[in-house]
CSV table of C-alpha atoms and ligand atoms in Angstrom, one decimal:
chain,number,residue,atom,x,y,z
A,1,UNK,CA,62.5,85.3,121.0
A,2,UNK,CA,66.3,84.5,120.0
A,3,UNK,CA,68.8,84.7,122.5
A,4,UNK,CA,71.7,86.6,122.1
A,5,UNK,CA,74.8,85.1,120.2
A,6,UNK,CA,78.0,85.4,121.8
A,7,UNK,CA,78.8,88.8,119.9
A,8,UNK,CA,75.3,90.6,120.7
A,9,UNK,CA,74.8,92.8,123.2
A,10,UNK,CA,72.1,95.4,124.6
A,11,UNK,CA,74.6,97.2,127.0
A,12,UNK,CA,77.2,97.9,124.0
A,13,UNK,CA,75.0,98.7,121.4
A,14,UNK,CA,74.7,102.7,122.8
A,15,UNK,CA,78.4,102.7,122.0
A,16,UNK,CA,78.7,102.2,118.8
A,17,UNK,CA,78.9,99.4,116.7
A,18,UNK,CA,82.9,98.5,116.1
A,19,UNK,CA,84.8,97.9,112.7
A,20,UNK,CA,87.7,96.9,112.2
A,21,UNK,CA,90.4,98.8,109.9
A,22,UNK,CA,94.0,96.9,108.6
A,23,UNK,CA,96.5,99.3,106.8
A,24,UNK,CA,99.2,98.0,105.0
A,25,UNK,CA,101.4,98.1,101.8
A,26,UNK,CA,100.1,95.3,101.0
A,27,UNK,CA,103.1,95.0,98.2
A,28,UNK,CA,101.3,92.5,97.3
A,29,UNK,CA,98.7,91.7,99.6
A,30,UNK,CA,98.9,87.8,100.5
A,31,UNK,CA,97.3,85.3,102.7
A,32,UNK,CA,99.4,86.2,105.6
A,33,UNK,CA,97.0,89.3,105.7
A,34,UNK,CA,94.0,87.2,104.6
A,35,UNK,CA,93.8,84.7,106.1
A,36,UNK,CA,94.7,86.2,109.5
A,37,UNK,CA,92.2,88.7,109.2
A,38,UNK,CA,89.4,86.3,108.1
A,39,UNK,CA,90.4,84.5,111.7
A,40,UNK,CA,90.3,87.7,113.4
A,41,UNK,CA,86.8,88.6,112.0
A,42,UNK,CA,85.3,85.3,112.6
A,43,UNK,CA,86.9,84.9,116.1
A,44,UNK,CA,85.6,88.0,117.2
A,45,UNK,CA,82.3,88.5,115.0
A,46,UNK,CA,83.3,92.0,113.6
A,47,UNK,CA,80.9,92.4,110.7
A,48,UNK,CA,83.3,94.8,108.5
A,49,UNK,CA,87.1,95.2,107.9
A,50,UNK,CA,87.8,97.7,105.6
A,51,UNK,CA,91.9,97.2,104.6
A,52,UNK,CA,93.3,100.4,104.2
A,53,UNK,CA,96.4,100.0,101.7
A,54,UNK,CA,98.7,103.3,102.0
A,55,UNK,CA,100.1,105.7,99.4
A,56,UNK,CA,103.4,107.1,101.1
A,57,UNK,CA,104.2,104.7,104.5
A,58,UNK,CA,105.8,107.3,106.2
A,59,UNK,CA,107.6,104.5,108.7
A,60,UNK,CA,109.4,102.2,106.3
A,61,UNK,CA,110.8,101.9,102.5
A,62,UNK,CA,108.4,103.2,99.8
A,63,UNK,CA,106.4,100.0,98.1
A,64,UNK,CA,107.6,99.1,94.9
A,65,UNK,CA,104.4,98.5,93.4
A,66,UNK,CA,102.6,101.8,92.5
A,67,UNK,CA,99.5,102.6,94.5
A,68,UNK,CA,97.1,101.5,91.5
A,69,UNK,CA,98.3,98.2,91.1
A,70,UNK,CA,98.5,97.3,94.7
A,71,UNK,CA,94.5,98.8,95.5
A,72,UNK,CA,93.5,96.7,92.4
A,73,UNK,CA,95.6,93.3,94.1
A,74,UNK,CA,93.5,93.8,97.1
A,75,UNK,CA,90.3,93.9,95.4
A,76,UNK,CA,90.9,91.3,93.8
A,77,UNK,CA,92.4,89.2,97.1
A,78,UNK,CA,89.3,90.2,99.1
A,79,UNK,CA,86.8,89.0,96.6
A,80,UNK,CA,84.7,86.6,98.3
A,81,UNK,CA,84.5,87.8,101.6
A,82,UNK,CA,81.8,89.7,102.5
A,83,UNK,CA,83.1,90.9,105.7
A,84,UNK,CA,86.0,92.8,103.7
A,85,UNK,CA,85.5,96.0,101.9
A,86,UNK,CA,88.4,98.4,100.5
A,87,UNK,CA,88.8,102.4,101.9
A,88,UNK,CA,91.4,104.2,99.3
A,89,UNK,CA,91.4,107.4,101.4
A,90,UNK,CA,95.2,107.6,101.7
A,91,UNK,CA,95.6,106.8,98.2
A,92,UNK,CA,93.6,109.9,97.6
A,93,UNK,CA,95.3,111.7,99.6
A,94,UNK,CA,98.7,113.5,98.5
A,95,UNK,CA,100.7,113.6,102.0
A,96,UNK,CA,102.2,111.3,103.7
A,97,UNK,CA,99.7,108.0,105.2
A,98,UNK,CA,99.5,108.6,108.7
A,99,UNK,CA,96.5,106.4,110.3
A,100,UNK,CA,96.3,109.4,112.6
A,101,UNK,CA,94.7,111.6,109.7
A,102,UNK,CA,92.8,108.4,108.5
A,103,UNK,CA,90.9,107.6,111.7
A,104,UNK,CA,89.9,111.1,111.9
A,105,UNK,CA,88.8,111.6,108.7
A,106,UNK,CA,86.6,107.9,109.2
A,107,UNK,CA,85.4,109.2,112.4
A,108,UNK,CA,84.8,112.2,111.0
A,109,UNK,CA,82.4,110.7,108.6
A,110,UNK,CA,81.0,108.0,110.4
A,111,UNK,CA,80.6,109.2,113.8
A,112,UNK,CA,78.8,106.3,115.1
A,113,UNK,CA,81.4,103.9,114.5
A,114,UNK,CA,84.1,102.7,116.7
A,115,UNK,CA,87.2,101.6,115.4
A,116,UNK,CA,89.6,98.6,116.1
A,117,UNK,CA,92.8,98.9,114.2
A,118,UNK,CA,94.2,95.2,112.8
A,119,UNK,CA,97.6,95.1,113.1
A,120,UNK,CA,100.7,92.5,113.3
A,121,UNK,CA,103.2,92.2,116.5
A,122,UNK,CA,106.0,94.0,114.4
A,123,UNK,CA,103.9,96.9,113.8
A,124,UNK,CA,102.3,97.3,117.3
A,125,UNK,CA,106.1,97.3,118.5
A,126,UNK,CA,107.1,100.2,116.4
A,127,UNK,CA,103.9,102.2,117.3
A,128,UNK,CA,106.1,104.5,118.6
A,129,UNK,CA,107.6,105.4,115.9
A,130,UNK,CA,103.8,106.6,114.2
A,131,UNK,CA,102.8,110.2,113.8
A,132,UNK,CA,100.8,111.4,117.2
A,133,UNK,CA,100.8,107.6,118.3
A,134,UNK,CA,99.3,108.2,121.8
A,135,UNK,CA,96.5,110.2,119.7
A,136,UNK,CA,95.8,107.0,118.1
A,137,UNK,CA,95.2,105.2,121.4
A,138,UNK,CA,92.7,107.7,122.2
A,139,UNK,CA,90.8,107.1,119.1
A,140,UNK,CA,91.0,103.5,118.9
A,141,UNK,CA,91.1,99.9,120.0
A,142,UNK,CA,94.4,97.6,118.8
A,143,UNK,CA,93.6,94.1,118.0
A,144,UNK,CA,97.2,92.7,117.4
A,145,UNK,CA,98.0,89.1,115.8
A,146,UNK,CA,100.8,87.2,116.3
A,147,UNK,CA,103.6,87.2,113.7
A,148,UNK,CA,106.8,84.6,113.7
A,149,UNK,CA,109.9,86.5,114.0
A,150,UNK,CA,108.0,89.0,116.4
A,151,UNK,CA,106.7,88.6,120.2
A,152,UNK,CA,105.6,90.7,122.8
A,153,UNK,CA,107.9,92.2,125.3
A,154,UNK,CA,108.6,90.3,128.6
A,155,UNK,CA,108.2,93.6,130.4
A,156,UNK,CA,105.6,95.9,128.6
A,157,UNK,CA,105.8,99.8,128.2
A,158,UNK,CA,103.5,101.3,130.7
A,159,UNK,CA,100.9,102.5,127.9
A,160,UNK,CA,100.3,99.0,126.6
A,161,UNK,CA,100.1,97.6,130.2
A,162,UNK,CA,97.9,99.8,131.3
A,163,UNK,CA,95.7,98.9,128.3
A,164,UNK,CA,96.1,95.4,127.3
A,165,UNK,CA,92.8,93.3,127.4
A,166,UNK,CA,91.9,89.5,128.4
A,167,UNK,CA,89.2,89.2,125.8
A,168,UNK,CA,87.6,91.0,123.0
A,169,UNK,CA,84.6,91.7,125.7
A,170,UNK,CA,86.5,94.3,127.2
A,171,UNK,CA,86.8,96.0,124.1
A,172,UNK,CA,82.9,95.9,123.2
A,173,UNK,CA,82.5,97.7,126.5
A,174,UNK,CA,84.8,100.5,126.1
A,175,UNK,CA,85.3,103.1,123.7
A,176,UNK,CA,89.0,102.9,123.0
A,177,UNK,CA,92.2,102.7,124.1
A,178,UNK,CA,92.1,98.5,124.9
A,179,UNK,CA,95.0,96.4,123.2
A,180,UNK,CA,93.7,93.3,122.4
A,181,UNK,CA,96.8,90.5,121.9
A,182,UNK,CA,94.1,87.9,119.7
A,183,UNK,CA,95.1,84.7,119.9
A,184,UNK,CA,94.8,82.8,116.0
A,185,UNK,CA,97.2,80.5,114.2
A,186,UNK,CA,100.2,82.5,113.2
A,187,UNK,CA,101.5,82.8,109.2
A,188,UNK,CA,104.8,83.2,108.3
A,189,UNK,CA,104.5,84.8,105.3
A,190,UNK,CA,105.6,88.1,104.5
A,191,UNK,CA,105.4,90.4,101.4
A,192,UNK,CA,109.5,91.6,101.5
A,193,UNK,CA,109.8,87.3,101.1
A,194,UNK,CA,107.1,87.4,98.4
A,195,UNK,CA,109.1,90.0,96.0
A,196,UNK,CA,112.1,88.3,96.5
A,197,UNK,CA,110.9,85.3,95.7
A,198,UNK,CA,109.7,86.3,92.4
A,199,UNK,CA,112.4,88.4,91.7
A,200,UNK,CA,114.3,85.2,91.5
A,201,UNK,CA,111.8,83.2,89.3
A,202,UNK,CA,111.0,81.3,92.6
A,203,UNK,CA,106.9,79.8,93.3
A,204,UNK,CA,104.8,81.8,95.4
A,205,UNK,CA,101.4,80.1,94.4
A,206,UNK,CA,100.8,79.3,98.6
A,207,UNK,CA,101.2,82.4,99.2
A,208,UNK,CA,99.2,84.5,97.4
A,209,UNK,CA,95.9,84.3,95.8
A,210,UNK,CA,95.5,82.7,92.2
A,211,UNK,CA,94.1,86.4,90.9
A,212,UNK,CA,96.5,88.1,92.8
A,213,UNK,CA,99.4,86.3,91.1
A,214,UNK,CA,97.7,86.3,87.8
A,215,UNK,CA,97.5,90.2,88.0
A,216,UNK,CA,101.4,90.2,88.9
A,217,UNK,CA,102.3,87.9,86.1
A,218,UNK,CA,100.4,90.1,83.2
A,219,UNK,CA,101.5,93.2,84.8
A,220,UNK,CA,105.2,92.0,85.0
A,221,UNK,CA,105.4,93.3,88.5
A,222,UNK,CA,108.2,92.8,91.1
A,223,UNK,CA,110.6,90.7,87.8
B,301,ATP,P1,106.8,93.8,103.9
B,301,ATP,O1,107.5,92.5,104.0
B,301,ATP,O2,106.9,94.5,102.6
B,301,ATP,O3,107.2,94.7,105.1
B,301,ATP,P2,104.3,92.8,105.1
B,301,ATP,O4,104.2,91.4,104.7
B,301,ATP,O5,104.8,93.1,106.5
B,301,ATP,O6,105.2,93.6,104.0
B,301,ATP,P3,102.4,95.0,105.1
B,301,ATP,O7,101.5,95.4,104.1
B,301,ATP,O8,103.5,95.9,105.4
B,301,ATP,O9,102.9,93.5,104.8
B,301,ATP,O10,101.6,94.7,106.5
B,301,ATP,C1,100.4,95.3,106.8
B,301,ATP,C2,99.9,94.8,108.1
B,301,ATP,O11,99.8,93.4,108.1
B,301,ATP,C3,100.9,95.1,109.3
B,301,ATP,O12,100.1,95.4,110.5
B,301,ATP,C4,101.6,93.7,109.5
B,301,ATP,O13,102.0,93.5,110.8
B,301,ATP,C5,100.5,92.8,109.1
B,301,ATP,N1,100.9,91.5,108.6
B,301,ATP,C6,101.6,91.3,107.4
B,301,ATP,N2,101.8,90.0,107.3
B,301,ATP,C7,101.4,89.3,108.4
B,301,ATP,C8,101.4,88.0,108.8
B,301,ATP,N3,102.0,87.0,108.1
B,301,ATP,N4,100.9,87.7,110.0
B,301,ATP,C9,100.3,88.7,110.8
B,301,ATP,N5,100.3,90.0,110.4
B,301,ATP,C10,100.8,90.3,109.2
């Protein structure tokens, strides 16, 4: 009989298997969400991710790209790992993106599923900021990456003291609620640097994918 891997687990199984979700603008998408994500999914041995891009962010600028063009950059950016798939629920949806309505509506339909939310240190420190925020914690667990230009608090708010985790083990064990500070090589990429750059004729070609810039280049997006 095999043994179990590191990841496997009889006493967690009754909970519910867990996936992981990553929202974003992804305007574009580039391999400071990739790659990062690939590292979270292989470090903790989460089978799915689905990325999540959204239609109207309600907590920051609108993206420039239109919602089409950025769902089809991430399909293509994702091709090739198995792990990834693509949920266009909030493109779909006409109101404003909150991941509030979006893990309800995933629970909703997959009731067996527990959810881990992928998410960089900038966005976990404007949480507050999010529609019905302290729902979320309810719903789901936060696996947070490190992102230059952003670090955790010296002195923590008590709702993510009271939650933050040692290990992903403490989050197979519980239902939700854990913040899970994952430690993986950080990126410094970002998308706002991205547009900028091409705006001004500059490379990006490490920091995207080939399709990805291919699809910007014959679509003549962010000139
Ligand atoms: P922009 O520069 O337009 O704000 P962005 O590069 O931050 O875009 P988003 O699509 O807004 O990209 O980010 C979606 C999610 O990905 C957020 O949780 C964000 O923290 C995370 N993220 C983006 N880039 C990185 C990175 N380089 N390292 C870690 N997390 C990242």
């Amino acid at each position: 009989m095999n043994k179990p891997g590191p990841h496997s687990s009889t006493k967690t199984d009754s909970l519910g298997p867990l996936v992981g979700i990553y929202g974003g603008t992804f305007d574009p998408i580039h391999f400071g969400h990739i790659n990062t994500v690939a590292s979270v999914a292989s470090q903790t041995g989460l089978k799915s991710v689905f990325f999540i891009p959204s239609a109207i962010p309600p907590h920051r600028p609108q993206p420039q790209a239109n919602a089409q063009h950025r769902l089809e950059m991430t399909c293509i950016a994702i091709d090739g790992h198995p792990q990834f798939n693509i949920d266009d629920r909030e493109l779909r949806r006409q109101n404003p993106s909150y991941m509030v309505d979006t893990v309800f509506s995933l629970k909703s339909e997959n009731p067996e599923n527990r959810y881990c939310l992928i998410l960089g240190m900038d966005a976990l420190l404007g949480l507050e900021q999010w529609h019905r925020w302290q729902s979320l914690l309810d719903q789901l667990h936060f696996i947070v990456m490190q992102r230059p230009g952003w670090s955790e608090p010296s002195t923590l708010p008590e709702w993510w003291r009271n939650r933050q985790a040692e290990t992903f083990r403490q989050l197979q064990l519980s239902k939700a609620g854990r913040i899970y500070p994952i430690k993986i090589d950080p990126i410094d990429i970002s998308a706002t640097d991205i547009r900028n750059r091409l705006k001004k004729g500059k490379d990006v070609s490490q920091l995207i994918p080939d399709g990805v810039h291919r699809y910007i280049c014959e679509n003549q997006l962010y000139e």
